[in-house]
XYZ file of C-alpha atoms in Angstrom:
700
model
C 164.324 112.415 149.101
C 161.908 115.311 148.144
C 161.829 114.278 144.588
C 160.755 110.761 145.265
C 158.008 112.293 147.804
C 156.875 114.652 145.054
C 156.782 111.401 142.188
C 155.019 109.465 144.706
C 152.333 112.216 145.787
C 151.724 112.899 142.004
C 151.458 109.170 141.481
C 148.769 108.747 144.437
C 146.798 111.751 142.368
C 147.026 109.679 139.544
C 145.909 106.345 140.831
C 142.928 108.305 142.454
C 142.298 109.680 139.007
C 142.343 106.117 137.382
C 139.975 104.566 140.082
C 137.199 107.247 139.639
C 137.065 106.342 135.881
C 135.364 103.333 137.139
C 132.393 105.523 137.964
C 132.455 107.528 134.557
C 131.517 104.211 132.918
C 128.838 103.819 135.357
C 129.864 100.285 136.437
C 128.075 98.979 139.535
C 130.796 96.477 140.883
C 134.002 98.467 141.364
C 135.637 95.375 142.634
C 135.152 93.819 139.322
C 136.735 96.988 137.566
C 140.433 97.303 136.321
C 140.775 100.790 136.587
C 139.163 101.090 140.139
C 141.396 97.671 141.409
C 144.779 99.451 139.686
C 144.157 102.598 140.661
C 143.581 101.661 144.409
C 146.889 99.751 143.562
C 148.610 102.607 142.499
C 147.664 104.796 145.321
C 148.816 102.066 147.663
C 152.203 101.149 146.160
C 152.959 105.256 146.339
C 151.906 105.377 150.122
C 154.015 102.355 150.909
C 156.994 103.770 148.787
C 156.762 107.429 151.137
C 156.782 104.858 154.111
C 159.657 102.982 153.018
C 161.602 106.333 152.675
C 160.760 107.354 156.327
C 163.476 106.955 158.892
C 161.155 105.851 161.453
C 161.352 102.100 161.296
C 157.628 100.909 162.404
C 156.456 103.319 159.270
C 158.985 101.166 157.121
C 157.212 98.316 158.512
C 153.871 99.701 157.921
C 154.979 99.991 154.412
C 155.007 96.390 154.166
C 151.265 95.763 154.369
C 150.396 98.882 152.393
C 152.619 97.384 149.693
C 150.944 94.198 149.973
C 147.495 96.099 148.802
C 149.185 96.765 145.851
C 150.154 93.435 144.740
C 147.004 92.042 145.838
C 144.684 94.719 144.081
C 146.706 94.245 140.823
C 146.312 90.143 141.466
C 142.450 90.724 141.084
C 142.848 93.487 138.621
C 144.302 90.481 136.085
C 141.716 88.176 137.330
C 138.709 90.580 136.074
C 140.856 91.810 133.138
C 138.089 92.327 130.281
C 138.553 89.361 127.966
C 136.177 87.134 126.348
C 133.595 85.270 128.269
C 135.472 81.797 128.238
C 138.775 83.516 129.451
C 137.091 84.344 132.843
C 139.288 83.148 135.670
C 136.730 81.122 138.410
C 136.268 82.341 142.061
C 138.649 79.771 143.313
C 141.595 80.766 141.292
C 141.511 84.187 142.483
C 141.148 82.641 146.200
C 144.290 80.473 145.834
C 146.529 83.067 144.028
C 145.584 85.773 146.748
C 146.254 83.439 149.638
C 149.314 82.139 148.314
C 150.413 85.771 148.033
C 149.524 86.807 151.524
C 150.756 83.410 153.025
C 153.992 84.151 151.151
C 154.465 87.654 152.215
C 153.458 86.903 155.687
C 156.039 84.278 156.269
C 158.939 86.458 154.337
C 158.310 88.896 156.548
C 157.945 87.345 160.008
C 160.652 85.213 159.473
C 162.877 87.936 158.109
C 162.581 90.014 161.304
C 162.860 86.889 163.395
C 165.969 86.111 162.036
C 167.952 89.344 161.098
C 166.332 91.746 164.049
C 167.450 94.856 161.985
C 165.133 97.552 162.351
C 163.843 98.951 158.866
C 165.157 96.767 156.961
C 162.939 95.012 154.332
C 163.185 91.417 152.801
C 164.086 92.080 149.244
C 162.696 88.430 147.716
C 159.444 90.016 148.635
C 159.307 92.395 145.582
C 160.827 89.630 143.377
C 158.285 86.952 144.285
C 155.286 89.463 144.609
C 156.537 90.358 140.773
C 156.735 86.948 139.689
C 153.112 86.056 141.343
C 151.802 88.909 139.025
C 153.752 88.256 135.813
C 152.829 84.819 135.287
C 148.897 85.501 134.776
C 149.659 88.301 133.325
C 151.617 86.457 130.318
C 148.315 84.018 130.230
C 146.410 87.171 129.437
C 148.797 88.243 126.666
C 148.309 85.050 124.852
C 144.386 85.194 125.134
C 144.475 88.987 123.851
C 146.131 87.818 120.931
C 143.300 86.063 119.449
C 141.278 89.480 119.333
C 140.883 91.578 116.680
C 140.179 95.520 116.098
C 140.353 98.047 118.488
C 139.505 95.533 121.612
C 142.710 93.839 121.297
C 144.832 97.252 120.716
C 143.310 98.902 123.899
C 143.806 95.715 126.044
C 147.137 95.004 124.780
C 148.202 98.766 125.709
C 146.865 98.296 129.143
C 148.589 94.820 130.119
C 151.634 96.090 128.477
C 151.522 99.029 130.788
C 150.484 96.887 133.801
C 153.684 94.622 132.938
C 156.080 97.537 132.650
C 154.705 98.561 136.186
C 155.250 95.171 137.868
C 158.734 95.126 136.320
C 159.196 98.504 137.915
C 158.595 97.407 141.518
C 160.631 94.110 141.082
C 163.745 96.732 140.199
C 162.481 98.728 143.483
C 165.731 96.935 146.030
C 168.116 96.779 143.413
C 168.077 99.918 141.273
C 169.524 103.472 142.117
C 166.712 105.835 143.211
C 167.703 108.529 140.504
C 167.212 105.836 137.776
C 164.173 104.269 139.686
C 162.460 107.528 139.766
C 162.382 107.859 135.639
C 161.073 104.279 135.431
C 158.193 104.981 138.145
C 157.465 108.302 135.990
C 157.140 106.536 132.627
C 154.936 103.624 134.145
C 152.456 106.042 135.969
C 152.198 107.965 132.184
C 151.815 104.693 130.431
C 149.403 103.459 133.226
C 147.312 107.113 133.265
C 146.967 106.876 129.155
C 146.143 103.556 128.905
C 143.049 103.605 131.540
C 141.961 106.874 129.916
C 141.892 105.266 126.656
C 140.160 102.192 127.505
C 136.482 103.350 127.527
C 133.765 101.059 129.193
C 135.012 97.861 130.082
C 132.873 95.220 128.386
C 133.092 91.161 128.172
C 133.617 90.011 124.685
C 131.243 87.568 123.348
C 133.164 84.965 121.190
C 131.862 82.017 122.082
C 128.060 81.631 120.065
C 127.297 77.799 120.815
C 127.933 75.570 124.085
C 130.690 73.661 122.125
C 132.490 76.318 120.757
C 132.396 78.040 124.615
C 133.432 74.800 126.063
C 136.336 74.366 123.734
C 137.544 77.631 124.071
C 137.233 77.568 127.736
C 139.101 74.253 127.627
C 141.868 75.899 125.791
C 142.132 79.048 128.067
C 142.366 76.242 131.083
C 145.163 74.341 129.403
C 147.108 77.758 128.727
C 146.226 78.547 132.789
C 147.535 74.951 133.635
C 150.806 75.531 131.114
C 151.605 78.966 133.207
C 151.036 77.263 136.586
C 152.989 74.234 136.102
C 155.475 76.966 134.960
C 155.504 78.898 137.869
C 155.810 75.725 140.265
C 158.859 74.776 138.196
C 160.179 77.935 138.534
C 160.164 78.149 142.211
C 161.341 74.766 142.548
C 164.609 75.541 140.543
C 164.952 78.472 142.370
C 164.925 76.855 145.715
C 167.174 73.988 144.503
C 169.724 76.072 142.254
C 170.301 78.944 143.761
C 171.917 78.451 147.265
C 172.245 82.192 148.023
C 168.402 82.822 149.032
C 168.294 83.506 152.194
C 166.042 81.472 154.767
C 163.011 83.626 154.801
C 163.543 83.228 151.109
C 163.453 79.614 151.096
C 160.197 79.445 153.211
C 158.467 81.990 151.163
C 159.309 79.836 148.211
C 158.069 76.762 149.868
C 154.498 78.133 150.532
C 154.594 79.055 147.006
C 155.325 75.455 146.061
C 152.877 74.165 148.274
C 149.920 76.418 146.912
C 151.104 75.923 143.211
C 150.347 72.216 144.091
C 146.859 72.534 145.069
C 146.293 75.036 142.008
C 147.921 72.811 139.231
C 145.708 70.250 141.074
C 142.702 71.913 141.024
C 143.323 73.323 137.473
C 144.161 69.876 136.271
C 140.727 68.790 137.419
C 138.935 71.621 136.411
C 140.150 71.060 133.068
C 139.227 67.009 133.084
C 135.478 68.375 133.843
C 135.518 70.340 130.965
C 136.929 67.968 128.715
C 134.109 65.572 129.696
C 131.181 68.579 129.062
C 133.214 69.087 125.781
C 133.087 65.758 124.873
C 129.123 65.422 125.533
C 128.590 69.142 123.660
C 130.324 67.650 120.779
C 128.348 64.277 120.732
C 124.879 66.406 121.434
C 126.388 68.490 118.085
C 126.980 65.700 116.483
C 124.007 64.261 116.660
C 122.227 67.693 116.085
C 124.181 68.009 112.441
C 123.200 64.280 111.825
C 119.293 65.366 112.435
C 120.060 68.153 110.654
C 121.414 66.404 107.465
C 118.485 63.802 107.750
C 116.247 67.151 107.713
C 118.053 68.105 104.655
C 117.828 64.914 102.878
C 113.964 64.813 103.794
C 113.456 68.053 102.397
C 115.761 67.358 99.710
C 113.439 64.095 98.894
C 110.174 66.680 99.308
C 111.507 68.785 96.905
C 112.005 66.394 94.627
C 108.629 64.908 94.923
C 107.683 68.811 94.679
C 109.247 69.119 91.245
C 107.722 66.053 89.890
C 104.051 67.260 90.855
C 105.043 70.726 89.743
C 105.751 69.579 86.176
C 102.793 67.535 86.421
C 100.308 70.022 87.364
C 101.709 72.607 84.879
C 101.010 69.870 82.253
C 97.215 69.964 83.879
C 96.925 73.451 83.658
C 98.494 73.758 80.036
C 95.609 70.796 79.373
C 92.911 72.633 81.117
C 93.662 76.140 79.468
C 93.497 74.260 75.870
C 90.253 72.901 76.908
C 89.210 76.167 77.565
C 90.169 77.618 74.264
C 88.050 75.054 72.482
C 84.592 76.111 71.376
C 82.201 74.749 73.661
C 78.235 74.696 73.576
C 75.524 72.800 75.338
C 75.737 69.995 72.618
C 79.430 69.413 73.363
C 79.432 70.048 77.165
C 79.589 66.830 78.373
C 82.201 65.267 75.822
C 84.859 68.438 76.951
C 84.266 67.639 80.618
C 84.783 63.938 79.902
C 87.986 64.654 78.132
C 89.469 67.084 80.530
C 88.661 64.705 83.322
C 90.316 61.491 81.682
C 93.316 63.837 81.178
C 93.821 64.668 84.680
C 92.620 60.973 85.976
C 95.481 59.849 83.646
C 98.184 62.495 84.831
C 97.548 62.440 88.534
C 99.393 58.895 89.470
C 98.435 59.398 93.147
C 94.691 59.604 92.142
C 92.828 55.958 92.680
C 88.960 57.147 92.457
C 87.298 60.161 90.693
C 84.070 60.987 90.405
C 82.565 64.462 89.691
C 78.689 65.192 89.030
C 76.733 68.159 88.315
C 73.567 68.456 91.026
C 70.921 70.400 91.723
C 70.122 72.213 95.079
C 68.213 69.232 96.233
C 70.635 66.733 95.281
C 69.347 65.714 91.972
C 72.524 64.674 89.677
C 71.871 65.703 86.326
C 75.563 64.317 84.810
C 77.658 62.349 86.657
C 81.466 60.690 85.857
C 83.718 58.040 87.763
C 86.867 56.907 86.814
C 88.880 54.273 88.654
C 87.447 52.184 91.290
C 87.183 52.785 95.331
C 89.397 51.365 97.478
C 89.660 50.337 101.196
C 89.070 53.753 103.235
C 91.478 53.355 105.866
C 94.700 53.783 103.487
C 93.408 56.788 101.252
C 93.036 60.015 101.699
C 89.611 61.435 100.755
C 88.769 64.560 99.062
C 84.842 65.814 98.914
C 84.266 69.162 97.618
C 82.022 70.965 95.423
C 81.581 74.332 93.978
C 78.692 76.933 93.036
C 77.986 77.362 89.444
C 75.075 79.685 89.426
C 72.855 80.684 92.144
C 70.473 82.028 90.078
C 69.756 78.971 87.877
C 69.056 75.136 88.474
C 68.615 73.302 85.754
C 70.571 70.550 83.806
C 71.898 72.983 81.685
C 73.469 75.175 83.955
C 73.305 73.032 87.574
C 73.528 74.573 90.943
C 76.613 72.752 91.848
C 79.429 70.958 90.327
C 80.536 68.447 93.062
C 84.003 65.971 93.166
C 84.925 62.949 95.027
C 87.995 61.642 94.949
C 90.640 59.086 96.838
C 94.052 59.574 96.878
C 96.894 56.945 97.868
C 98.849 60.006 99.354
C 99.661 60.045 103.228
C 101.769 63.343 103.390
C 99.625 66.124 104.761
C 101.243 68.498 102.531
C 101.145 66.803 99.097
C 97.399 66.343 100.143
C 96.791 69.765 100.666
C 98.083 70.640 97.232
C 95.906 67.729 95.600
C 92.897 69.403 96.971
C 94.104 72.889 95.830
C 94.393 71.368 92.033
C 91.227 69.486 92.487
C 89.718 72.998 93.104
C 91.286 74.207 89.869
C 89.445 71.514 88.037
C 86.228 72.457 89.289
C 87.082 75.978 88.417
C 87.495 74.719 84.872
C 84.245 72.567 84.835
C 82.236 75.643 86.110
C 84.049 77.849 83.550
C 83.098 75.639 80.659
C 79.121 75.702 82.157
C 79.007 79.540 82.437
C 80.895 79.879 79.130
C 78.094 77.746 77.340
C 75.423 80.109 79.329
C 77.273 83.206 78.400
C 77.147 82.159 74.717
C 73.240 81.194 74.886
C 72.561 84.283 76.450
C 74.544 86.028 74.100
C 72.463 84.454 71.565
C 69.474 85.282 73.225
C 70.378 88.652 73.687
C 71.189 89.061 69.935
C 67.763 87.820 69.263
C 66.284 89.836 71.823
C 67.870 92.998 70.632
C 66.609 92.241 67.017
C 63.105 91.742 68.577
C 63.406 95.228 70.770
C 64.284 96.920 67.498
C 61.407 95.925 65.825
C 59.245 96.616 68.495
C 60.482 100.239 68.608
C 59.947 100.568 64.650
C 56.605 99.364 65.533
C 56.108 101.721 68.395
C 57.511 104.570 66.417
C 55.029 104.057 63.508
C 52.311 104.656 65.929
C 53.928 108.039 66.899
C 52.843 110.667 64.521
C 56.298 112.285 62.942
C 54.459 114.292 60.447
C 52.627 117.689 61.754
C 49.318 118.238 61.591
C 48.003 121.153 60.012
C 44.395 122.179 59.796
C 42.556 125.689 59.778
C 43.589 127.796 62.978
C 45.975 124.539 64.261
C 49.076 122.488 63.988
C 50.380 120.021 65.976
C 53.977 118.357 66.200
C 55.046 115.582 68.427
C 58.281 114.778 70.525
C 59.240 111.700 71.804
C 61.863 110.470 73.271
C 62.093 106.977 75.166
C 64.536 105.760 77.657
C 65.093 102.353 76.355
C 64.555 100.663 72.939
C 60.898 101.388 73.819
C 58.647 103.495 75.815
C 55.479 103.703 77.789
C 54.435 106.935 76.359
C 51.386 107.300 73.916
C 50.992 110.429 71.756
C 48.833 110.258 69.004
C 46.340 112.509 67.381
C 43.469 111.172 65.569
C 40.831 112.955 62.972
C 37.276 112.105 64.212
C 35.472 113.919 61.420
C 35.590 117.182 59.604
C 34.767 118.830 62.878
C 36.785 117.326 65.445
C 40.426 116.171 66.092
C 41.220 114.355 69.117
C 44.684 114.620 70.727
C 45.874 112.032 73.332
C 48.884 111.877 75.547
C 49.344 108.889 77.920
C 52.290 107.625 80.284
C 52.192 104.020 81.461
C 53.495 103.546 84.883
C 57.081 102.200 84.558
C 58.911 101.986 81.438
C 60.465 99.286 79.179
C 58.726 96.472 77.268
C 55.642 95.665 79.618
C 54.941 99.575 79.516
C 55.110 99.777 75.860
C 52.807 96.713 75.354
C 50.370 98.671 77.361
C 51.052 101.803 75.433
C 50.424 100.133 72.284
C 47.277 98.502 73.526
C 45.828 102.427 74.096
C 45.844 102.883 70.476
C 43.516 100.151 69.741
C 41.267 100.669 72.405
C 41.487 105.023 71.644
C 40.342 104.244 68.154
C 37.698 101.926 69.051
C 35.945 104.231 71.480
C 36.331 107.095 69.267
C 33.812 105.199 67.075
C 31.214 106.495 69.275
C 32.393 109.011 71.360
C 34.102 112.389 71.284
C 34.002 113.965 74.211
C 36.881 113.487 76.626
C 35.436 112.798 79.690
C 33.610 110.421 78.057
C 36.609 108.695 76.171
C 38.638 108.512 79.447
C 35.737 106.894 81.244
C 34.906 104.262 78.542
C 38.949 103.410 78.430
C 39.116 103.140 81.978
C 36.327 100.693 81.767
C 38.178 98.867 79.087
C 41.544 99.120 80.293
C 40.645 98.576 84.289
C 40.891 94.697 84.465
C 44.187 94.254 82.711
C 45.556 97.184 84.425
C 44.584 95.860 88.122
C 45.981 92.642 87.176
C 49.198 93.981 86.320
C 49.130 96.693 89.156
C 49.977 99.398 86.303
C 48.346 102.351 85.618
C 47.798 105.128 83.118
C 47.950 108.728 83.048
C 46.317 110.810 80.386
C 44.917 113.595 78.633
C 42.565 113.870 76.156
C 42.143 117.106 74.242
C 39.360 117.331 71.310
C 39.557 120.271 69.234
C 36.510 122.017 67.561
C 37.210 123.654 64.355
C 33.948 124.944 64.051
C 33.755 126.835 67.560
C 37.749 127.131 67.534
C 37.710 125.671 71.036
C 39.695 123.067 72.965
C 38.054 120.628 75.131
C 40.190 119.087 77.520
C 39.664 116.165 80.409
C 42.732 114.860 82.618
C 43.157 111.522 84.581
C 46.272 111.991 86.804
C 48.216 113.757 84.122
C 50.457 116.992 84.396
C 48.740 119.729 83.772
C 49.426 121.623 80.294
C 51.665 124.452 79.635
C 49.631 127.476 77.996
C 51.824 130.125 76.043
C 50.311 133.544 74.447
C 51.404 137.063 74.178
C 49.508 137.752 77.335
C 49.500 134.711 79.440
C 52.532 132.390 80.009
C 50.946 129.552 82.688
C 50.436 126.192 83.775
C 46.684 125.532 82.632
C 44.589 125.069 85.565
C 42.238 122.425 84.587
C 40.456 119.820 86.965
C 41.366 115.826 86.465
C 40.424 112.602 87.958
C 42.509 109.569 89.190
C 44.629 107.554 86.629
C 43.113 104.581 84.421
C 43.230 101.504 86.066
C 42.942 102.504 89.938
C 39.521 102.832 90.357
C 36.965 100.905 88.406
C 34.136 103.830 88.304
C 36.131 106.608 87.479
C 34.806 110.041 86.158
C 36.651 112.876 84.643
C 35.842 116.557 84.457
C 35.407 118.253 81.179
C 37.001 121.810 80.765
C 36.662 123.944 77.719
C 39.461 126.858 76.409
C 38.559 129.010 73.996
C 40.829 130.229 71.399
C 40.682 133.602 71.179
C 44.228 134.742 70.748
C 47.396 133.423 68.927
C 48.780 130.822 71.389
C 50.589 127.522 71.971
C 49.557 124.752 74.445
C 52.463 121.995 75.624
C 50.816 118.656 76.964
C 54.072 116.510 77.863
C 54.479 113.430 80.027
C 56.175 113.813 83.625
C 59.279 112.455 81.989
C 59.874 115.962 80.782
C 60.131 117.683 84.461
C 61.600 114.472 86.108
C 65.017 114.698 85.443
C 66.292 113.957 89.345
C 65.414 117.235 90.818
C 64.045 117.515 94.080
C 61.551 120.520 93.305
C 60.147 120.025 89.510
C 57.878 122.744 90.507
C 60.770 125.322 89.933
C 61.918 123.433 87.177
C 58.599 123.529 85.362
C 58.878 127.385 85.811
C 62.120 127.453 83.922
C 60.505 125.817 81.009
C 57.960 128.541 81.117
C 60.646 131.224 81.415
C 62.371 129.686 78.625
C 59.484 129.095 76.023
C 58.067 132.672 76.947
C 61.263 133.991 75.908
C 61.055 132.307 72.714
C 57.704 133.826 72.083
C 58.506 137.487 73.064
C 61.333 137.464 70.363
C 60.486 140.184 67.887
C 62.348 138.415 65.012
C 60.022 135.398 65.115
C 57.531 134.748 62.110
C 54.201 132.899 62.777
C 55.512 129.991 61.087
C 59.028 129.462 62.585
C 57.754 129.868 66.289
C 56.866 126.325 66.608
C 60.177 125.107 65.103
C 61.878 126.974 67.693
C 59.747 125.618 70.174
C 60.356 122.125 68.818
C 64.437 122.245 68.853
C 64.312 123.607 72.089
C 62.724 121.119 73.636
C 65.012 118.787 71.909
C 67.814 120.641 73.175
C 66.728 120.910 77.026
C 65.848 117.137 76.920
C 69.225 116.072 75.892
C 71.159 118.300 77.979
C 69.807 117.100 81.326
C 70.053 113.309 82.326
C 67.036 111.277 81.390
C 65.447 109.085 84.187
C 61.976 108.059 82.005
C 60.322 108.130 78.625
C 59.593 111.853 77.814
C 57.054 112.901 75.263
C 55.560 116.102 74.433
C 52.798 117.261 72.010
C 53.059 120.854 70.636
C 49.302 122.441 69.662
C 50.090 125.813 67.756
C 46.510 127.658 67.200
C 45.562 131.060 65.770
C 43.070 133.852 66.591
C 41.692 133.551 63.363
C 40.341 130.346 62.582
C 39.697 130.893 58.806
C 43.184 131.563 58.001
C 45.224 128.363 57.678
C 48.465 128.156 59.326
C 51.484 127.509 56.510
C-alpha cells in the first residue's frame, strides 16, 4: 500500500514535468500539445489509482471519473499527435470518439452499480474497453509514422511505443498482482518521461506539396482509419456475440460502442467518398495542367527549332558582313559593295518580302537608294522603319547624314520580329561602317598630303628665321626658335640696312598654327618693304601697322612686335615696342627687365604711335628679346617666373670661368634647356644680342 502510494506520487510529479514541457516549447494552444495532454492524463491516472486504494467506498467511486480523464486525455493526445498535414484527424472524429468513451464508461458504471450493489467494486470491463479505444487509433498512427524518415520518425515512434506500453499497463490493472503491476507502472513511467523529454518542439510535418498529393495522402489515411474503425466494430461485435461470460453491464457498454462505431464508420466512409471526388477533380486538373505544360514544351521546342534555324541564318549573314568589311573600299566602289551586302541579306532572310535602303540628308534628300522585292499588303506584314546617323558633322553625297531602312517581313511572332529588327540594325551598322571607312581612308590621304604640305611650310618658315650667328663690330646675335606645332606664329629676323644700321625684329602673331604662320611670313615681306625708306624703329612700327591693319582687322588678329636698330657708329640701340614683352638686360652691374615704353599691338588701332627709346651701350652686356611663350608655361605668376630667368642668366654671367666668347653659347644652351624642361603651350622665340663696350673690337 505504501509503495504503491509512493509510486503514484512519483508518477504524478513526472506527469506535471511532462505537462510543463509544453511551456518550454512555447506552445500557444496547450490542448493541442501531446506532452501537456499526456502529462495531465498521467497525473489523473495516478490520482485515480490512489483513490482506488482507499478503503472508503465513495473515494473508490470517485476514482472512476478521474480515471476517465486519463483515457480522455490520452485519446485527445492521439488525435493531435504530431504527424504530417494529411494525417491530422478531423474534429468530428475526436468528438465521436470522446462521446463513445464517456457514454460507454457511464453506462458500464451505472448499470454495474445498479446490478451488483457492491461498495468499492469497480467494473473490470472498463479498463479493457477503455484501453481498446486507445489502442486502435494508436495502431493507425503507427502505420503513418512508418512513412516518415530520419530523426522525426525515431522520436515519434519512441513516444508512440511508450504510450502503447502505458495503455497496456492500464488494461492489466484488474488481473495483475500489485507487486508485478508496480514494476510495470514504473517502467511505463520511465519510458514516457524520456520519450517526451527527447521529443523536442512538436511540429506538423509538411509532406504533401501539391493539392493532388495532399488529397491522395489524406484519402489513403482515411482508408486506413476506416479499416481500423471497421476492425474495432467487428471486434466489439465478436466479443459481444462470442463471449457469453461478459457481464450484463459489459454487454450494454459494448452495445454502445457498436452504435458509435457504426456512426463513425458511416461518417468516415462518406468523408472518404468526398475525398475521392476531390482527388479525381484534382487529378483531372493536374492532368490538364500537364497537358498544357506539354503543349508549352512542344511550342517552346518549335520556337527553339526556329531560333536555331534563324541562328544559323544570321550567323551566315554576320560572316558575310564581316567579309564585306574586310574588303578594300573607297568612294568609287562604295555603292557596289553596299549593293552586294544588301543582296546577300535579302536572299538569306526568308521572311523578308520588301527591302529598301537609302542614304539621306538631314532635310530628307535621297543621295542613293536600293530596293529589293515588292511591296505587299500592309495589313498582313510586319513593318520595320529605322535609320541611323552616319555623321553629325557632314551631310554630303559621299558622307550622308543618315542611312535609312524600310522593310516588310512576313513574321507574325513578336519575338521573331524583334530579332529581325535587331539584325536590321546590324546591317545599318555595317553600311555605316563602310561609309566611315571610306571617310577615314580619304581623311588619312588628305592628312598625309596635309602633313607633307605642313612640313614644306615649316621648312619655308624656318628658312625665314636666321640660323647663322650675326657678327659685327661690338655685336653678336643669335636666335632660338621653337614652334609648338609644325609652323608657328612667331617671327624673328635681323636685316642689314646699310653699313651703319642693323634692324632686329621679334614679332608674335596672336594664336598659333597655320593662320598665324601665314601672317608671320607676311611680316617678312612687309618689313623689308618698309626698311627701304625707314630705319627708325618707331616709324617702322607705324608704317607696318598701316600696311597690315586692314588684313588683321578682318581676321580679328593682332601682332606684338619689338623693333631694335643698332647704330654701329655711335654704338647705341634704338628700340620701339608694340605690345611686346619688355626685354631682359644683363650686365655685370645690372640684371633687370629693361624699362621701355610702348604702344598697342599692330592691327588694334589704325593710327597707333610708338615711342622711341635709346640705349647707350657703355659696358659689356646682353639683351634678350623674346615672345611671351618663353614665360607663358601655364604658371599663374609670370612675373616670378621671369625673375627666375633673370636669376639663372645672371648666375651664368657671374661665373668667373666664362670667357667672352663662351657666354653667348652658355646662354643659348640655358634657354634651350629651360624651354624643353617646361610644358610648352605657345610658340617660343628668343633673340640674343651680346654687346661689347669697345665697338672697335670685333667679337670672335
